Coordinates of C-alpha atoms and ligand atoms in Angstrom, one line a residue:
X1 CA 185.8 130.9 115.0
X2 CA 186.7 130.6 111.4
X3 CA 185.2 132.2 108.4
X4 CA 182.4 130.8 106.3
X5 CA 183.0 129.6 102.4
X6 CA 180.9 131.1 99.7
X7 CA 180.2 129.4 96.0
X8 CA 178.0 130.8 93.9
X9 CA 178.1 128.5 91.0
X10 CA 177.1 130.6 87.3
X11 CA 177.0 129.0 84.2
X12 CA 179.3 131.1 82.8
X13 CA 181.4 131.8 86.0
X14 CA 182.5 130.1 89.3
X15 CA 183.1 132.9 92.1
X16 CA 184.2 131.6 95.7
X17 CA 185.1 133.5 98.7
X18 CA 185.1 133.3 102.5
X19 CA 183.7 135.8 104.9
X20 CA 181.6 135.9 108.4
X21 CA 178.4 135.0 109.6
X22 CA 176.9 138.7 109.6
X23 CA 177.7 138.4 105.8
X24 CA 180.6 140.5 105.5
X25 CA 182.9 139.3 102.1
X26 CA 186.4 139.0 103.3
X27 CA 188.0 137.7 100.2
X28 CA 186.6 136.5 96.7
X29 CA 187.9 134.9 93.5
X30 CA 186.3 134.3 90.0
X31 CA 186.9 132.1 87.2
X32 CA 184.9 130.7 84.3
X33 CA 183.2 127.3 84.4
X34 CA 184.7 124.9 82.3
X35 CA 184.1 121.2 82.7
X36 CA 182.8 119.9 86.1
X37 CA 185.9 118.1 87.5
X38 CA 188.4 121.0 85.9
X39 CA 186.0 123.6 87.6
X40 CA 185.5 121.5 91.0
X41 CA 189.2 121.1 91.0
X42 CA 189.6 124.8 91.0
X43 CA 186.9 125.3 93.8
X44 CA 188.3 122.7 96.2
X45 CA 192.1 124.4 96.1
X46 CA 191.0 128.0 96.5
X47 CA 189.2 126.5 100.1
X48 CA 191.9 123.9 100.7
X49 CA 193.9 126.7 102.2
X50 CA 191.2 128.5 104.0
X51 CA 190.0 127.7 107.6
X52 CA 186.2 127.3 106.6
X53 CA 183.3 126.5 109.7
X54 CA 180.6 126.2 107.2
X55 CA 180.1 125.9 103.0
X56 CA 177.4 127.2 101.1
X57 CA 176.8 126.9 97.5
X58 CA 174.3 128.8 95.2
X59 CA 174.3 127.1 92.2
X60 CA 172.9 127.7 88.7
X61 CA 169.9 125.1 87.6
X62 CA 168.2 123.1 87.4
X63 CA 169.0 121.2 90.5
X64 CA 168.1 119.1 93.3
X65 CA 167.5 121.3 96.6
X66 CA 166.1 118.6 98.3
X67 CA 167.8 117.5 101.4
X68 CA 166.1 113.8 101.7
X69 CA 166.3 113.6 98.0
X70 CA 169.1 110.5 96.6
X71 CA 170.0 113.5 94.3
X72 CA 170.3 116.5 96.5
X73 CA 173.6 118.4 95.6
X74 CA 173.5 117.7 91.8
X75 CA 172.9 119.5 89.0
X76 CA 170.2 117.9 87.6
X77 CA 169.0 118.5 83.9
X78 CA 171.0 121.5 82.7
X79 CA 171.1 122.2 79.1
X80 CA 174.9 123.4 79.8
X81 CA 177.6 120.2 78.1
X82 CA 179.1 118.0 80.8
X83 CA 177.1 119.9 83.8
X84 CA 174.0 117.6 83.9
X85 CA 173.6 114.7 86.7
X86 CA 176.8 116.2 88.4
X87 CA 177.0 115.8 92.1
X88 CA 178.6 119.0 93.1
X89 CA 177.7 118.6 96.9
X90 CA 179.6 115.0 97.0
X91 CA 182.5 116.9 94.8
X92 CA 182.6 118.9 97.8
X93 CA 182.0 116.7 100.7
X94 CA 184.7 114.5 100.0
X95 CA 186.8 117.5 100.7
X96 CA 185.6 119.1 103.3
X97 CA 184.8 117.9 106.6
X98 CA 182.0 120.7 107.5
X99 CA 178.7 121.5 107.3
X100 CA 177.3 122.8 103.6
X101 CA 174.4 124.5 102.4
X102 CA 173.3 123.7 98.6
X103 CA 170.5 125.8 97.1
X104 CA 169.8 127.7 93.8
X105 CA 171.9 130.7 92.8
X106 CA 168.8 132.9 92.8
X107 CA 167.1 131.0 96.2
X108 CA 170.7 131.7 97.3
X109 CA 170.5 135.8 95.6
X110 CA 166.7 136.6 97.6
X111 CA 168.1 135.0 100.8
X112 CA 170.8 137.4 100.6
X113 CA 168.7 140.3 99.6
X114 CA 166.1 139.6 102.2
X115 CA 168.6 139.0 105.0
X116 CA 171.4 141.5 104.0
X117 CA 170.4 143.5 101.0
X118 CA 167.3 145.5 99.7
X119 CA 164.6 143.6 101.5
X120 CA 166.1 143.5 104.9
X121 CA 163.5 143.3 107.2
X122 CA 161.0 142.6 105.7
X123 CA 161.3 138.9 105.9
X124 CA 161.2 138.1 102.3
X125 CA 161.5 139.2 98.8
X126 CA 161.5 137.4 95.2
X127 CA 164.6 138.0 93.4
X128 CA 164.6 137.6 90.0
X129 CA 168.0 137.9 87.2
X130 CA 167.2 138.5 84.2
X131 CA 170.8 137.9 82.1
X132 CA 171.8 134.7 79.8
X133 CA 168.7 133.1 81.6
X134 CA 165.8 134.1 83.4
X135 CA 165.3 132.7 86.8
X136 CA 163.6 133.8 90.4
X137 CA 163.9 132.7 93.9
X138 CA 161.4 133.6 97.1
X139 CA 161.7 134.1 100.4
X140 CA 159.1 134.5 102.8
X141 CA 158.9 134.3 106.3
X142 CA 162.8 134.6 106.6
X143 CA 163.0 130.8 104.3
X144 CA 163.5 130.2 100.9
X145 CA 160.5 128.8 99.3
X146 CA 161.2 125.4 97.4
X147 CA 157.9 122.7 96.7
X148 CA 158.8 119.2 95.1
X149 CA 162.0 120.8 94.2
X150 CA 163.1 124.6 93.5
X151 CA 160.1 126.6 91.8
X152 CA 161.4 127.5 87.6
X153 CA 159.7 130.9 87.5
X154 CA 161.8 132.4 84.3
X155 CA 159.2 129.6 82.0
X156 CA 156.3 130.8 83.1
X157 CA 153.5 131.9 79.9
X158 CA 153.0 135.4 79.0
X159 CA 150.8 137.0 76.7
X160 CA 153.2 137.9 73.4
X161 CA 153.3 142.4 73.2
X162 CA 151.3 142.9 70.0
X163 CA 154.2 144.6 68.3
X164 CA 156.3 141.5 68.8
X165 CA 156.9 139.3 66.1
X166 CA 160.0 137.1 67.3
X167 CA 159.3 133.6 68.0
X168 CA 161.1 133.1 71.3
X169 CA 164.0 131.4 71.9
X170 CA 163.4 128.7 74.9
X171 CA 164.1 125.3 73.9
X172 CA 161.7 123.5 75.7
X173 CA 158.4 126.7 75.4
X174 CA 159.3 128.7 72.5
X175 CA 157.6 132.1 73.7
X176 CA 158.3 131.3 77.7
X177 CA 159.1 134.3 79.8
X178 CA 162.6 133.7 79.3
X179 CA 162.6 132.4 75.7
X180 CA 161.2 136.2 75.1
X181 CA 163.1 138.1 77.6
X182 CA 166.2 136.8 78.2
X183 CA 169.5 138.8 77.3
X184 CA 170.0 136.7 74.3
X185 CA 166.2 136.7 73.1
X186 CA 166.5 140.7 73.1
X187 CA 170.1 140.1 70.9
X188 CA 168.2 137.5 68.0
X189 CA 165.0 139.9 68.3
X190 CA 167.1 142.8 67.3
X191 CA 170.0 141.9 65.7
X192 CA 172.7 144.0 68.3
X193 CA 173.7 143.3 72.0
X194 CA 170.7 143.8 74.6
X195 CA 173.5 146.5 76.4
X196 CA 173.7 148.4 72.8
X197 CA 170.0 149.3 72.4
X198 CA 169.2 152.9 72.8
X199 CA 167.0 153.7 75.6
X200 CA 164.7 154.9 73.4
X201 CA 164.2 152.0 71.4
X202 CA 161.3 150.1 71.0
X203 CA 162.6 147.0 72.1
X204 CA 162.1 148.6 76.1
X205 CA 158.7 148.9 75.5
X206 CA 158.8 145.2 74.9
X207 CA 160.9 144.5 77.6
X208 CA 159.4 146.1 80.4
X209 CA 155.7 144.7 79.4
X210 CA 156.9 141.1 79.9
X211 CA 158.9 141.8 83.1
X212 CA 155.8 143.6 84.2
X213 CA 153.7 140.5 82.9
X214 CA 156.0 138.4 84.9
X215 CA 156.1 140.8 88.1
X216 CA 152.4 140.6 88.1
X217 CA 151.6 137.1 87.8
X218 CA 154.7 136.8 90.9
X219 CA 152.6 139.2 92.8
X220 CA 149.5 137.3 92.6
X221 CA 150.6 134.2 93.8
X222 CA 153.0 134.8 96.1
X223 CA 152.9 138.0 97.3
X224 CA 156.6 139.2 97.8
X225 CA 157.8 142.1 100.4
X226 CA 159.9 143.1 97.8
X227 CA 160.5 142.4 94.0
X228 CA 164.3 142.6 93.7
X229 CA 165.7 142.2 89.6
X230 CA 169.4 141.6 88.8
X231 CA 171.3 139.8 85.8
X232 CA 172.4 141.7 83.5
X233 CA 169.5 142.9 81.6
X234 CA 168.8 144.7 85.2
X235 CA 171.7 147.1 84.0
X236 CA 170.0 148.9 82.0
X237 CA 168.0 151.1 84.7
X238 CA 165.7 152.9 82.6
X239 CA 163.8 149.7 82.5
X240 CA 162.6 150.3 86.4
X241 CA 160.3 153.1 85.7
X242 CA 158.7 151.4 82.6
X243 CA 158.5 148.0 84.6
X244 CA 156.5 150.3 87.2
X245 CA 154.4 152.1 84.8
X246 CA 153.5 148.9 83.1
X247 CA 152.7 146.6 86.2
X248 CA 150.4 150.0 87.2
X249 CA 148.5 149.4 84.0
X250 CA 148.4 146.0 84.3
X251 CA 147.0 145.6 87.9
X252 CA 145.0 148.1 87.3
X253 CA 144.6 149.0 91.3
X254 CA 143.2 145.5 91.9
X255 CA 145.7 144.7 94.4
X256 CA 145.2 147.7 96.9
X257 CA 148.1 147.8 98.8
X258 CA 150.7 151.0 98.9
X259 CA 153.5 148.5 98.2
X260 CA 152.0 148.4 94.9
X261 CA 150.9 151.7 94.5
X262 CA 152.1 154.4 96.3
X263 CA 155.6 152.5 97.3
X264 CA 155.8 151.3 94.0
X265 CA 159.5 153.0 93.6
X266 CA 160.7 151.1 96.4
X267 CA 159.1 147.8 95.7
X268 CA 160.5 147.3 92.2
X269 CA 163.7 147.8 93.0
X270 CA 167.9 146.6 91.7
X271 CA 169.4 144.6 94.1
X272 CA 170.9 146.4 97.4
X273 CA 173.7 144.1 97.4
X274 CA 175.0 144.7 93.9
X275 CA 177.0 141.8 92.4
X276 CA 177.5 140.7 95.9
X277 CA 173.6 139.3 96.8
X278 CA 174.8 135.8 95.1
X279 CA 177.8 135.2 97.3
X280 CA 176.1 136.9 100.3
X281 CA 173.6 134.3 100.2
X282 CA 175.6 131.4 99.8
X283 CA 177.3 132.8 102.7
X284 CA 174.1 132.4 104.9
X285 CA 173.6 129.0 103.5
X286 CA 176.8 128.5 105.2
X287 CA 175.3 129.9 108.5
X288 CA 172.1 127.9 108.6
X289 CA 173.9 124.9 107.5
X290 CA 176.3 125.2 110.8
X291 CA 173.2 126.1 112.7
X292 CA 172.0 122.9 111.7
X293 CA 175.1 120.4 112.3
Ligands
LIG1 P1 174.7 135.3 83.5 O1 173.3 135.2 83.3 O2 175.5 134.4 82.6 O3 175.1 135.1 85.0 P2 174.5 138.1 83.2 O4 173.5 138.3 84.3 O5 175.6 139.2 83.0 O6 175.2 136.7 83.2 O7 173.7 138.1 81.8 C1 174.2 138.1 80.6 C2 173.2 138.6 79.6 O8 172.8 139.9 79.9 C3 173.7 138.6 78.1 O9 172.6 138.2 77.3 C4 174.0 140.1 77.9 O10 173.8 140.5 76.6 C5 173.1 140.8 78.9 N1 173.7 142.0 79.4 C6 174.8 142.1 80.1 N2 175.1 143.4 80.5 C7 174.1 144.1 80.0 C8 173.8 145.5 80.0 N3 174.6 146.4 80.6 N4 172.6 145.9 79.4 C9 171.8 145.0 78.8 N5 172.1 143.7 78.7 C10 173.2 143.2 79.3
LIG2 ZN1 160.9 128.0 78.8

């Protein structure tokens, strides 16, 4: 048997790599997305040489994760030049005579996190990244959780901090989750790089009440094992223990469970697979689209 292929398609960056079905990385490279048929190019000759079973691709948003849809594989509406209405499954099944798995980067992320990572069984988890965007991705019952088409959690509404004055940067909402919390609303809202705030600054305070905001609204309507948050904001891991306190506050003990209260630590947590819960997860899209074929 061969090893399985691994995309996890960023906005900024492409990273491929092959490794098994258990989700072990054997090899990986990385390069920055350019246009679609330069970047495409670049994915189909790191694989050409590789004996691949299977394909999986995470891939940033929006786009269609709808097998019987006439646009499953594509990128749908980005905002990002060049990428919208791209076909990036055709790109690659006109290479590649296997099986291939297309989901969302972060569907891709709490697949890998729930099968491999932090949330390992349990069953499920919602991942959420909080970097140039903010996006999140459940799994429950072992499957990733997509309606009509994949769920666009980073827009939900939250109720502005009372000490913040910045408008919110989302095109489309203004004030959305991510227009507020997003790596580069925390840059315009202060003026410096989200990574060169003190932790001591204000702007945390901020911060951690609208990922709690977000956190709780998750909570109550899907109810994940585990909340899992990555992306680069996630760095900064002062923010765990104020996203705790804060959700505390906001539940205010109405959802009586210990994962929310006496487990707290453990159910807010980074992700267990690091960097790697992207690529891990495209890997298992490789695996359940062999199991399919
Ligand atoms: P992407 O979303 O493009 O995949 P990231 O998850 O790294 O990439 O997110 C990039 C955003 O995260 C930028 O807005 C950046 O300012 C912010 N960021 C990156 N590293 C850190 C850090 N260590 N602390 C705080 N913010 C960070
Ligand atoms: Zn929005």
């Amino acid at each position: 048997m061969g090893y399985l292929g691994a995309i996890e398609g960023g906005g900024t960056k492409f990273v491929c790599g092959i490794g098994t079905a258990d989700g072990q990385i054997i090899d990986r490279v990385s390069f920055p997305t350019t246009l679609p048929e330069e970047t495409m190019a670049e994915v189909c000759r790191y694989f050409a040489d590789k004996a691949i079973d299977a394909l999986g691709v995470g891939s940033f948003g929006p786009i269609d994760p709808i097998p019987d849809s006439p646009t499953y594989g594509y990128i749908t509406s980005t905002p990002k030049p060049h990428w919208g209405n791209v076909n990036v499954l055709g790109a690659l099944q006109r290479q590649f005579d296997v099986p291939i798995g297309f989901d969302l980067d972060v569907n891709a992320a709490a697949l890998g996190e729930a099968a491999l990572g932090a949330a390992r069984e349990l069953g499920g988890c919602l991942y959420i990244t909080v970097g140039t965007g903010i996006g999140a991705g459940l799994v429950a019952n072992g499957r990733i959780v997509n309606g009509f088409t994949h769920p666009e959690m980073g827009h939900i509404l939250v109720r502005r901090h009372p000490e913040d004055s910045y408008a919110g940067n989302c095109p489309y909402h203004g004030d959305c989750l991510e227009g507020l919390a997003a790596g580069p609303a925390v840059e315009r809202r202060w003026g410096v790089k989200a990574a060169e705030l003190p932790q001591d600054h204000p702007a945390w305070a901020i911060q951690a009440d609208y990922l709690a905001q977000a956190c709780m609204n998750f909570i109550l309507i899907t109810m994940p094992q585990k909340i899992i948050i990555g992306g680069g904001v996630s760095k900064q891991s002062h923010l765990f223990p104020m996203i705790r306190r804060r959700l505390g506050e906001l539940l205010n003990g109405y959802v009586a469970h210990a994962r929310v209260q006496e487990e707290i630590d453990s159910y807010i947590v980074p992700p267990g697979l690091g960097d790697n819960a992207g690529l891990t997860g495209a890997l298992l899209l490789a695996k359940q689209a062999l199991g399919r074929a």
